[in-house]
Amino acid sequence: MRADPFESERLLMRAPTHDDAPALYEAYRDQGVMRFWSSPPHESVADTIAYVTPHVDDQWRQWVIEERSSGRAIGTLAAGERRRGVMEIGYLLAPIASGKGYGREAVGALIDLLFAEGARRVFADTDPDNKRSIALLQDLGFQREGLLRAEWHTHIGVRDSVIWGLLRDEWRPSASRNTGRG
């Protein structure tokens, strides 16, 4: 699916290119970053290229998160429509960009976009031990909706999944948030 660019105060979200692969590989090969991902750390830049290159039949839209000040790719965002008006999101941030509020800023801007496009609900599926992702979702106003036991078989074993949801009526648009916060 086509991923039109959008932006926030410090970030540009745009379609990935092959040129992004070396910077993104630094994140996708990192054991800590990939611990709670559905696939193991990447072993090569080629793995990262294959992973972030959109596929014709893919129902997900993918963006690279680019730091405007440096032009460097610092992470990825994705959104997929699961049912009419219901969007699932995913995100990954490189360790070099951690602690600067970029995750909150990028995911918040994505939620703004999805609700502006007509979504009524946005949700995320997280590992119950992924404390950083859970804290981000809670900070953005997501509510814990359920626990799916033994939902995923991943590179770290069979894992539970926590579903976090946010309704359009519950969302505070970006203009009313401090996007520079952690």
Coordinates of N, CA, C and O in Angstrom, one line a residue:
M1 N 0.8 -1.2 0.0 CA 0.0 0.0 0.0 C 0.9 1.2 0.0 O 2.0 1.2 0.5
R2 N 0.4 2.3 -0.5 CA 1.1 3.5 -0.6 C 1.2 4.2 0.7 O 0.1 4.4 1.4
A3 N 2.3 4.7 1.1 CA 2.6 5.4 2.3 C 3.0 6.8 2.0 O 4.1 7.1 1.8
D4 N 2.0 7.7 1.9 CA 2.3 9.1 1.7 C 3.1 9.7 2.8 O 2.8 9.4 4.0
P5 N 4.0 10.7 2.6 CA 4.8 11.3 3.6 C 3.9 12.1 4.5 O 2.9 12.7 4.1
F6 N 4.3 12.2 5.8 CA 3.7 13.2 6.7 C 4.9 13.6 7.7 O 5.9 13.0 7.7
E7 N 4.6 14.6 8.5 CA 5.7 15.1 9.3 C 5.2 15.6 10.7 O 4.0 15.7 10.9
S8 N 6.1 15.8 11.6 CA 5.9 16.3 12.9 C 6.9 17.4 13.1 O 7.7 17.8 12.1
E9 N 7.0 18.0 14.3 CA 7.9 19.1 14.5 C 9.4 18.8 14.1 O 10.0 19.6 13.5
R10 N 9.9 17.6 14.6 CA 11.3 17.3 14.3 C 11.5 16.1 13.4 O 12.7 15.8 13.1
L11 N 10.5 15.5 12.9 CA 10.6 14.3 12.1 C 9.8 14.3 10.8 O 8.8 15.0 10.7
L12 N 10.4 13.6 9.8 CA 9.7 13.4 8.6 C 9.4 11.9 8.5 O 10.3 11.1 8.7
M13 N 8.2 11.5 8.2 CA 7.8 10.1 8.0 C 7.6 9.9 6.5 O 6.7 10.6 5.9
R14 N 8.3 9.0 5.9 CA 8.3 8.9 4.4 C 8.5 7.4 4.1 O 8.9 6.6 4.9
A15 N 8.2 7.1 2.8 CA 8.4 5.7 2.3 C 9.9 5.3 2.4 O 10.7 6.2 2.2
P16 N 10.1 4.1 2.8 CA 11.5 3.6 2.9 C 12.2 3.5 1.5 O 11.5 3.2 0.5
T17 N 13.5 3.7 1.5 CA 14.2 3.5 0.2 C 15.4 2.5 0.6 O 15.8 2.4 1.8
H18 N 16.1 2.0 -0.4 CA 17.2 1.2 -0.2 C 18.3 1.9 0.5 O 19.1 1.3 1.2
D19 N 18.4 3.2 0.3 CA 19.4 4.0 0.9 C 19.3 4.1 2.5 O 20.2 4.4 3.2
D20 N 18.1 3.8 3.0 CA 17.9 3.8 4.4 C 18.4 2.5 5.1 O 18.6 2.5 6.3
A21 N 18.6 1.5 4.3 CA 19.0 0.2 4.9 C 20.2 0.2 5.9 O 20.1 -0.4 6.9
P22 N 21.3 0.8 5.5 CA 22.4 0.8 6.5 C 22.0 1.4 7.9 O 22.4 0.8 8.9
A23 N 21.4 2.5 7.9 CA 21.0 3.2 9.2 C 20.0 2.3 9.9 O 20.1 2.1 11.1
L24 N 19.0 1.8 9.2 CA 18.0 1.0 9.8 C 18.5 -0.4 10.3 O 18.1 -0.9 11.3
Y25 N 19.5 -0.9 9.5 CA 20.1 -2.2 9.9 C 20.7 -2.1 11.3 O 20.7 -3.0 12.1
E26 N 21.2 -0.9 11.7 CA 21.8 -0.7 13.1 C 20.7 -1.0 14.1 O 21.0 -1.5 15.2
A27 N 19.5 -0.6 13.8 CA 18.4 -0.9 14.8 C 17.9 -2.4 14.6 O 17.7 -3.1 15.6
Y28 N 17.7 -2.8 13.4 CA 17.1 -4.2 13.2 C 18.1 -5.3 13.5 O 17.7 -6.5 13.6
R29 N 19.4 -5.0 13.7 CA 20.3 -6.1 14.1 C 20.5 -6.1 15.6 O 21.1 -7.0 16.2
D30 N 20.0 -5.0 16.3 CA 20.3 -4.9 17.7 C 19.4 -5.9 18.6 O 18.2 -5.9 18.4
Q31 N 20.1 -6.7 19.4 CA 19.4 -7.7 20.2 C 18.3 -7.1 21.1 O 17.3 -7.6 21.3
G32 N 18.7 -5.9 21.7 CA 17.7 -5.3 22.6 C 16.5 -4.8 21.9 O 15.4 -4.9 22.4
V33 N 16.7 -4.1 20.8 CA 15.6 -3.5 20.0 C 14.7 -4.7 19.5 O 13.5 -4.6 19.6
M34 N 15.3 -5.8 19.1 CA 14.5 -6.8 18.4 C 14.0 -7.9 19.4 O 13.3 -8.8 19.0
R35 N 14.3 -7.8 20.7 CA 13.9 -8.8 21.7 C 12.4 -9.1 21.6 O 12.0 -10.2 21.6
F36 N 11.6 -8.0 21.5 CA 10.1 -8.3 21.5 C 9.5 -8.1 20.1 O 8.3 -8.1 20.0
W37 N 10.3 -8.2 19.1 CA 9.9 -8.1 17.7 C 9.4 -9.5 17.3 O 9.8 -10.5 17.9
S38 N 8.6 -9.6 16.3 CA 8.1 -10.9 15.9 C 9.1 -11.7 15.1 O 8.9 -12.9 14.8
S39 N 10.2 -11.1 14.7 CA 11.3 -11.8 14.0 C 12.6 -11.6 14.7 O 12.8 -10.6 15.4
P40 N 13.6 -12.4 14.4 CA 14.9 -12.2 15.1 C 15.7 -11.1 14.5 O 15.3 -10.5 13.5
P41 N 16.7 -10.7 15.2 CA 17.6 -9.6 14.7 C 18.1 -9.9 13.3 O 18.3 -11.1 13.0
H42 N 18.2 -8.9 12.5 CA 18.7 -9.1 11.1 C 20.2 -9.5 11.1 O 20.9 -8.9 11.9
E43 N 20.5 -10.3 10.2 CA 21.9 -10.7 10.1 C 22.7 -10.0 9.0 O 23.9 -10.0 9.0
S44 N 22.0 -9.2 8.1 CA 22.6 -8.5 7.1 C 21.8 -7.3 6.7 O 20.6 -7.2 6.9
V45 N 22.4 -6.3 6.0 CA 21.7 -5.2 5.4 C 20.7 -5.7 4.4 O 19.6 -5.1 4.3
A46 N 21.0 -6.8 3.7 CA 20.0 -7.3 2.7 C 18.7 -7.8 3.5 O 17.6 -7.6 2.9
D47 N 18.8 -8.3 4.7 CA 17.6 -8.7 5.5 C 16.8 -7.5 5.7 O 15.6 -7.5 5.6
T48 N 17.5 -6.4 6.1 CA 16.7 -5.1 6.4 C 16.1 -4.6 5.1 O 14.9 -4.1 5.2
I49 N 16.8 -4.6 4.0 CA 16.2 -4.1 2.7 C 14.9 -4.9 2.4 O 13.9 -4.3 2.1
A50 N 15.0 -6.2 2.5 CA 13.8 -7.1 2.2 C 12.7 -6.8 3.2 O 11.5 -6.8 2.8
Y51 N 13.0 -6.5 4.5 CA 12.0 -6.3 5.5 C 11.3 -5.0 5.3 O 10.1 -4.9 5.5
V52 N 12.0 -3.9 5.0 CA 11.4 -2.6 4.9 C 10.9 -2.2 3.5 O 10.2 -1.2 3.4
T53 N 11.2 -3.0 2.5 CA 10.7 -2.7 1.2 C 9.2 -3.2 1.0 O 8.9 -4.3 1.3
P54 N 8.3 -2.2 0.7 CA 6.9 -2.6 0.6 C 6.7 -3.7 -0.5 O 7.4 -3.7 -1.5
H55 N 5.7 -4.5 -0.2 CA 5.4 -5.6 -1.1 C 4.0 -5.2 -1.7 O 3.1 -4.7 -1.1
V56 N 3.8 -5.6 -3.0 CA 2.6 -5.2 -3.7 C 1.3 -5.7 -3.0 O 0.3 -5.0 -2.9
D57 N 1.4 -6.9 -2.4 CA 0.2 -7.5 -1.8 C 0.1 -7.2 -0.3 O -0.8 -7.7 0.4
D58 N 1.0 -6.4 0.2 CA 1.0 -6.1 1.6 C -0.1 -5.1 2.0 O -0.3 -4.1 1.3
Q59 N -0.8 -5.4 3.1 CA -1.9 -4.5 3.6 C -1.4 -3.5 4.6 O -2.1 -2.7 5.1
W60 N -0.1 -3.5 4.8 CA 0.6 -2.5 5.7 C 1.1 -1.4 4.9 O 1.7 -1.6 3.9
R61 N 1.0 -0.2 5.4 CA 1.8 1.0 5.0 C 3.0 1.1 5.9 O 2.9 1.0 7.1
Q62 N 4.1 1.4 5.3 CA 5.4 1.5 6.1 C 6.0 2.9 5.8 O 6.0 3.3 4.7
W63 N 6.6 3.4 6.9 CA 7.3 4.7 6.8 C 8.6 4.5 7.5 O 8.8 3.8 8.5
V64 N 9.6 5.3 7.0 CA 10.9 5.5 7.7 C 10.7 6.8 8.6 O 10.1 7.7 8.1
I65 N 11.2 6.7 9.8 CA 11.2 7.9 10.6 C 12.6 8.6 10.3 O 13.6 8.0 10.6
E66 N 12.5 9.8 9.8 CA 13.8 10.5 9.5 C 13.9 11.7 10.4 O 13.0 12.5 10.6
E67 N 15.0 11.8 11.1 CA 15.3 13.0 11.9 C 15.6 14.2 11.0 O 16.5 14.1 10.2
R68 N 14.8 15.2 11.0 CA 15.0 16.3 10.1 C 16.3 17.0 10.2 O 16.9 17.3 9.2
S69 N 16.8 17.2 11.4 CA 18.1 17.9 11.6 C 19.3 17.2 10.9 O 20.2 17.9 10.5
S70 N 19.3 15.9 10.9 CA 20.4 15.1 10.4 C 20.1 14.4 9.1 O 21.0 14.0 8.4
G71 N 18.8 14.3 8.7 CA 18.5 13.5 7.5 C 18.6 12.0 7.7 O 18.5 11.2 6.7
R72 N 18.9 11.5 8.9 CA 19.2 10.1 9.2 C 17.9 9.4 9.5 O 17.1 9.8 10.2
A73 N 17.8 8.2 8.9 CA 16.7 7.3 9.3 C 16.9 6.7 10.7 O 18.0 6.1 11.0
I74 N 16.0 6.9 11.6 CA 16.1 6.5 13.0 C 15.1 5.5 13.4 O 15.1 5.1 14.6
G75 N 14.2 5.1 12.5 CA 13.2 4.1 12.9 C 12.2 3.9 11.8 O 12.3 4.4 10.7
T76 N 11.2 3.1 12.2 CA 10.1 2.8 11.2 C 8.8 2.8 11.9 O 8.6 2.6 13.1
L77 N 7.8 3.1 11.1 CA 6.3 3.0 11.5 C 5.6 2.2 10.5 O 6.0 2.1 9.4
A78 N 4.5 1.6 11.0 CA 3.7 0.8 10.1 C 2.2 0.9 10.5 O 2.0 1.1 11.7
A79 N 1.3 0.8 9.6 CA -0.1 0.8 9.9 C -0.8 -0.1 8.9 O -0.6 -0.1 7.7
G80 N -1.7 -1.0 9.5 CA -2.5 -1.9 8.6 C -3.9 -1.9 9.0 O -4.2 -1.9 10.2
E81 N -4.8 -1.8 8.1 CA -6.2 -1.9 8.3 C -6.7 -3.3 8.6 O -6.5 -4.2 7.7
R82 N -7.2 -3.6 9.8 CA -7.6 -4.9 10.1 C -9.1 -5.2 9.8 O -9.5 -6.3 9.5
R83 N -9.9 -4.2 10.0 CA -11.3 -4.1 9.6 C -11.6 -2.7 9.3 O -10.8 -1.8 9.6
R84 N -12.7 -2.5 8.6 CA -13.0 -1.1 8.2 C -13.0 -0.2 9.4 O -13.7 -0.4 10.4
G85 N -12.1 0.8 9.4 CA -12.0 1.8 10.5 C -11.2 1.4 11.6 O -11.1 2.1 12.6
V86 N -10.6 0.2 11.6 CA -9.8 -0.3 12.7 C -8.3 -0.5 12.2 O -8.1 -1.4 11.3
M87 N -7.4 0.2 12.7 CA -6.0 0.2 12.3 C -5.1 -0.4 13.4 O -5.2 0.0 14.5
E88 N -4.2 -1.3 13.0 CA -3.1 -1.7 13.8 C -1.9 -1.0 13.5 O -1.6 -0.7 12.3
I89 N -1.1 -0.6 14.5 CA 0.1 0.1 14.3 C 1.3 -0.7 14.9 O 1.2 -1.5 15.8
G90 N 2.5 -0.4 14.3 CA 3.7 -1.0 14.8 C 4.8 0.1 14.6 O 4.7 1.0 13.8
Y91 N 5.8 0.0 15.4 CA 6.9 1.0 15.4 C 8.2 0.4 16.0 O 8.2 -0.5 16.8
L92 N 9.3 1.0 15.5 CA 10.6 0.6 16.0 C 11.5 1.9 15.9 O 11.5 2.6 15.0
L93 N 12.3 2.1 17.0 CA 13.2 3.2 17.1 C 14.6 2.7 17.3 O 14.8 1.9 18.2
A94 N 15.6 3.3 16.6 CA 17.0 2.9 16.8 C 17.5 3.4 18.1 O 17.0 4.5 18.6
P95 N 18.4 2.7 18.8 CA 18.9 3.1 20.1 C 19.5 4.5 20.1 O 19.4 5.2 21.0
I96 N 20.1 4.9 18.9 CA 20.7 6.2 18.8 C 19.7 7.3 19.0 O 20.1 8.4 19.4
A97 N 18.5 7.0 18.8 CA 17.4 8.0 18.9 C 16.6 7.9 20.2 O 15.7 8.7 20.4
S98 N 16.9 7.0 21.0 CA 16.1 6.7 22.2 C 16.3 7.8 23.2 O 17.4 8.4 23.3
G99 N 15.3 8.1 24.0 CA 15.3 9.0 25.0 C 15.1 10.5 24.6 O 15.3 11.4 25.4
K100 N 14.8 10.7 23.4 CA 14.6 12.1 22.9 C 13.1 12.4 22.6 O 12.9 13.5 22.1
G101 N 12.2 11.5 22.9 CA 10.8 11.8 22.7 C 10.4 11.5 21.2 O 9.3 11.8 20.8
Y102 N 11.3 11.0 20.4 CA 11.0 10.7 19.0 C 9.9 9.7 18.8 O 9.1 9.7 17.9
G103 N 9.9 8.6 19.7 CA 8.9 7.6 19.5 C 7.5 8.2 19.8 O 6.6 7.9 19.0
R104 N 7.4 8.9 20.8 CA 6.1 9.6 21.1 C 5.7 10.5 20.0 O 4.5 10.5 19.6
E105 N 6.6 11.3 19.5 CA 6.3 12.2 18.5 C 5.9 11.5 17.2 O 4.9 11.9 16.6
A106 N 6.6 10.5 16.8 CA 6.3 9.8 15.5 C 5.0 9.0 15.6 O 4.1 9.1 14.7
V107 N 4.8 8.3 16.7 CA 3.6 7.5 16.9 C 2.4 8.4 17.0 O 1.3 8.2 16.5
G108 N 2.6 9.5 17.7 CA 1.5 10.5 17.9 C 1.1 11.1 16.5 O -0.1 11.3 16.2
A109 N 2.0 11.4 15.7 CA 1.7 12.0 14.4 C 1.0 10.9 13.5 O 0.1 11.2 12.7
L110 N 1.4 9.7 13.7 CA 0.8 8.6 12.9 C -0.7 8.4 13.3 O -1.6 8.3 12.5
I111 N -0.9 8.5 14.6 CA -2.3 8.4 15.1 C -3.1 9.6 14.6 O -4.3 9.4 14.2
D112 N -2.6 10.8 14.6 CA -3.2 12.0 14.1 C -3.7 11.7 12.6 O -4.8 11.9 12.2
L113 N -2.7 11.1 11.8 CA -3.0 10.8 10.4 C -4.1 9.8 10.3 O -5.0 10.0 9.5
L114 N -4.0 8.7 11.1 CA -5.0 7.6 10.9 C -6.4 8.1 11.3 O -7.4 7.8 10.6
F115 N -6.5 8.9 12.4 CA -7.9 9.4 12.7 C -8.4 10.4 11.7 O -9.5 10.4 11.4
A116 N -7.5 11.2 11.2 CA -7.9 12.2 10.1 C -8.3 11.5 8.9 O -9.2 12.0 8.2
E117 N -7.8 10.3 8.6 CA -8.2 9.5 7.4 C -9.5 8.8 7.7 O -10.0 8.1 6.8
G118 N -10.0 8.8 8.9 CA -11.3 8.2 9.2 C -11.3 7.0 10.1 O -12.4 6.3 10.3
A119 N -10.2 6.6 10.6 CA -10.2 5.4 11.5 C -11.0 5.8 12.7 O -11.1 6.9 13.2
R120 N -11.7 4.8 13.3 CA -12.4 5.0 14.5 C -11.7 4.4 15.7 O -12.0 4.7 16.8
R121 N -10.7 3.5 15.4 CA -10.0 2.8 16.5 C -8.6 2.5 16.0 O -8.4 2.1 14.8
V122 N -7.6 2.6 16.8 CA -6.2 2.3 16.6 C -5.8 1.3 17.7 O -6.1 1.6 18.8
F123 N -5.1 0.3 17.3 CA -4.6 -0.6 18.4 C -3.2 -1.1 18.1 O -2.7 -1.0 17.0
A124 N -2.6 -1.6 19.2 CA -1.2 -2.1 19.1 C -1.2 -3.4 19.9 O -1.8 -3.6 20.9
D125 N -0.3 -4.3 19.4 CA -0.1 -5.6 20.0 C 1.3 -5.7 20.6 O 2.2 -5.5 19.8
T126 N 1.4 -5.8 21.9 CA 2.7 -5.8 22.5 C 3.0 -7.0 23.4 O 2.1 -7.6 23.9
D127 N 4.3 -7.3 23.5 CA 4.7 -8.3 24.5 C 4.5 -7.7 25.9 O 4.8 -6.6 26.1
P128 N 3.9 -8.5 26.8 CA 3.7 -8.0 28.2 C 5.0 -7.5 28.9 O 4.9 -6.8 29.9
D129 N 6.1 -8.0 28.5 CA 7.4 -7.6 29.1 C 8.1 -6.4 28.4 O 9.1 -5.9 28.9
N130 N 7.4 -5.9 27.4 CA 8.0 -4.7 26.6 C 7.6 -3.4 27.3 O 6.7 -2.7 26.9
K131 N 8.2 -3.1 28.4 CA 7.9 -2.0 29.3 C 8.0 -0.7 28.6 O 7.1 0.2 28.8
R132 N 8.9 -0.5 27.7 CA 9.1 0.8 27.0 C 7.9 1.1 26.1 O 7.4 2.2 26.0
S133 N 7.5 0.0 25.3 CA 6.4 0.2 24.4 C 5.1 0.4 25.2 O 4.3 1.3 24.8
I134 N 4.9 -0.3 26.2 CA 3.7 -0.2 27.0 C 3.6 1.2 27.6 O 2.6 1.9 27.6
A135 N 4.8 1.8 28.1 CA 4.8 3.1 28.7 C 4.4 4.1 27.6 O 3.7 5.1 27.9
L136 N 4.9 4.0 26.4 CA 4.6 4.9 25.3 C 3.1 4.9 25.0 O 2.5 5.9 24.9
L137 N 2.6 3.7 24.9 CA 1.1 3.6 24.5 C 0.3 4.2 25.6 O -0.7 4.9 25.4
Q138 N 0.6 3.9 26.9 CA -0.1 4.5 28.0 C 0.0 6.0 28.0 O -1.0 6.7 28.2
D139 N 1.2 6.5 27.7 CA 1.4 8.0 27.7 C 0.5 8.6 26.6 O 0.1 9.8 26.7
L140 N 0.3 7.9 25.5 CA -0.5 8.4 24.4 C -2.0 8.2 24.6 O -2.8 8.6 23.8
G141 N -2.4 7.6 25.7 CA -3.8 7.4 26.0 C -4.4 6.1 25.7 O -5.6 5.9 25.8
F142 N -3.6 5.1 25.2 CA -4.2 3.8 24.9 C -4.6 3.1 26.2 O -4.0 3.3 27.3
Q143 N -5.6 2.3 26.1 CA -6.1 1.5 27.2 C -5.8 0.0 26.9 O -5.9 -0.5 25.8
R144 N -5.5 -0.7 28.0 CA -5.2 -2.1 27.9 C -6.6 -2.8 27.7 O -7.5 -2.6 28.5
E145 N -6.7 -3.6 26.6 CA -8.0 -4.2 26.3 C -8.0 -5.7 26.5 O -9.1 -6.3 26.6
G146 N -6.9 -6.3 26.5 CA -6.9 -7.8 26.7 C -5.5 -8.4 26.6 O -4.6 -7.8 26.2
L147 N -5.5 -9.7 27.1 CA -4.3 -10.5 27.1 C -4.6 -11.7 26.3 O -5.6 -12.4 26.6
L148 N -3.8 -12.0 25.3 CA -3.9 -13.2 24.5 C -2.8 -14.1 24.9 O -1.6 -13.8 24.6
R149 N -3.1 -15.2 25.5 CA -2.1 -16.1 26.1 C -1.5 -17.0 25.0 O -2.2 -17.4 24.1
A150 N -0.2 -17.1 25.0 CA 0.5 -18.0 24.0 C 0.2 -17.6 22.6 O 0.0 -18.5 21.7
E151 N 0.1 -16.3 22.3 CA -0.4 -15.8 21.0 C 0.7 -15.9 19.9 O 0.4 -16.2 18.8
W152 N 1.9 -15.7 20.2 CA 3.0 -15.6 19.2 C 4.1 -16.6 19.5 O 4.5 -16.8 20.6
H153 N 4.6 -17.3 18.4 CA 5.8 -18.1 18.5 C 6.9 -17.3 17.9 O 6.8 -17.0 16.7
T154 N 7.8 -16.8 18.7 CA 8.8 -15.9 18.2 C 10.2 -16.5 18.4 O 10.4 -17.6 18.9
H155 N 11.2 -15.7 18.0 CA 12.6 -16.2 18.2 C 13.0 -16.3 19.7 O 14.0 -16.9 20.0
I156 N 12.2 -15.8 20.6 CA 12.5 -15.9 22.0 C 11.5 -16.9 22.7 O 11.4 -17.0 23.9
G157 N 10.7 -17.6 21.9 CA 9.8 -18.6 22.4 C 8.3 -18.2 22.2 O 8.0 -17.2 21.6
V158 N 7.4 -18.9 22.8 CA 6.0 -18.6 22.7 C 5.7 -17.5 23.7 O 6.1 -17.6 24.9
R159 N 5.1 -16.5 23.2 CA 4.8 -15.2 24.0 C 3.4 -14.9 24.1 O 2.6 -15.1 23.1
D160 N 3.0 -14.3 25.2 CA 1.7 -13.7 25.3 C 1.7 -12.4 24.6 O 2.7 -11.8 24.2
S161 N 0.5 -11.8 24.4 CA 0.3 -10.6 23.7 C -0.7 -9.7 24.4 O -1.8 -10.2 24.8
V162 N -0.4 -8.5 24.7 CA -1.3 -7.5 25.3 C -1.8 -6.6 24.2 O -1.0 -6.1 23.4
I163 N -3.1 -6.4 24.1 CA -3.7 -5.5 23.1 C -4.1 -4.2 23.8 O -4.7 -4.2 24.8
W164 N -3.6 -3.1 23.1 CA -3.8 -1.8 23.6 C -4.7 -1.0 22.6 O -4.3 -1.1 21.4
G165 N -5.7 -0.4 23.0 CA -6.6 0.3 22.0 C -6.8 1.8 22.3 O -6.8 2.2 23.5
L166 N -7.1 2.5 21.3 CA -7.4 4.0 21.4 C -8.5 4.3 20.5 O -8.4 4.0 19.3
L167 N -9.6 4.9 21.0 CA -10.7 5.3 20.1 C -10.5 6.8 19.7 O -9.9 7.6 20.4
R168 N -11.1 7.1 18.6 CA -10.9 8.5 18.0 C -11.4 9.5 19.1 O -10.8 10.6 19.2
D169 N -12.5 9.2 19.7 CA -13.1 10.2 20.7 C -12.2 10.4 21.9 O -12.3 11.4 22.7
E170 N -11.2 9.5 22.2 CA -10.3 9.5 23.3 C -9.0 10.3 23.0 O -8.3 10.6 23.9
W171 N -8.8 10.5 21.7 CA -7.5 11.0 21.3 C -7.4 12.5 21.5 O -8.3 13.3 21.2
R172 N -6.2 12.9 22.0 CA -5.8 14.3 22.1 C -4.9 14.6 20.9 O -3.8 14.1 20.8
P173 N -5.4 15.4 19.9 CA -4.5 15.7 18.8 C -3.2 16.3 19.1 O -3.0 16.9 20.2
S174 N -2.2 16.2 18.3 CA -0.8 16.6 18.5 C -0.7 18.0 18.9 O 0.2 18.4 19.7
A175 N -1.5 18.9 18.4 CA -1.4 20.3 18.8 C -1.6 20.6 20.3 O -1.1 21.5 20.8
S176 N -2.3 19.6 21.0 CA -2.5 19.8 22.4 C -1.5 19.1 23.3 O -1.6 19.0 24.5
R177 N -0.5 18.4 22.6 CA 0.5 17.7 23.3 C 1.9 18.3 23.2 O 2.1 18.9 22.2
N178 N 2.7 18.1 24.1 CA 4.1 18.5 24.0 C 4.9 17.3 23.4 O 5.2 16.4 24.0
T179 N 5.2 17.5 22.0 CA 5.8 16.4 21.3 C 7.3 16.2 21.6 O 7.8 15.2 21.3
G180 N 7.9 17.1 22.4 CA 9.3 17.0 22.7 C 9.5 16.1 23.9 O 10.7 15.9 24.3
R181 N 8.5 15.7 24.6 CA 8.7 14.9 25.8 C 9.1 13.5 25.5 O 8.8 13.0 24.5
G182 N 9.7 12.9 26.5 CA 10.1 11.5 26.4 C 9.0 10.6 26.5 O 8.7 9.7 25.8

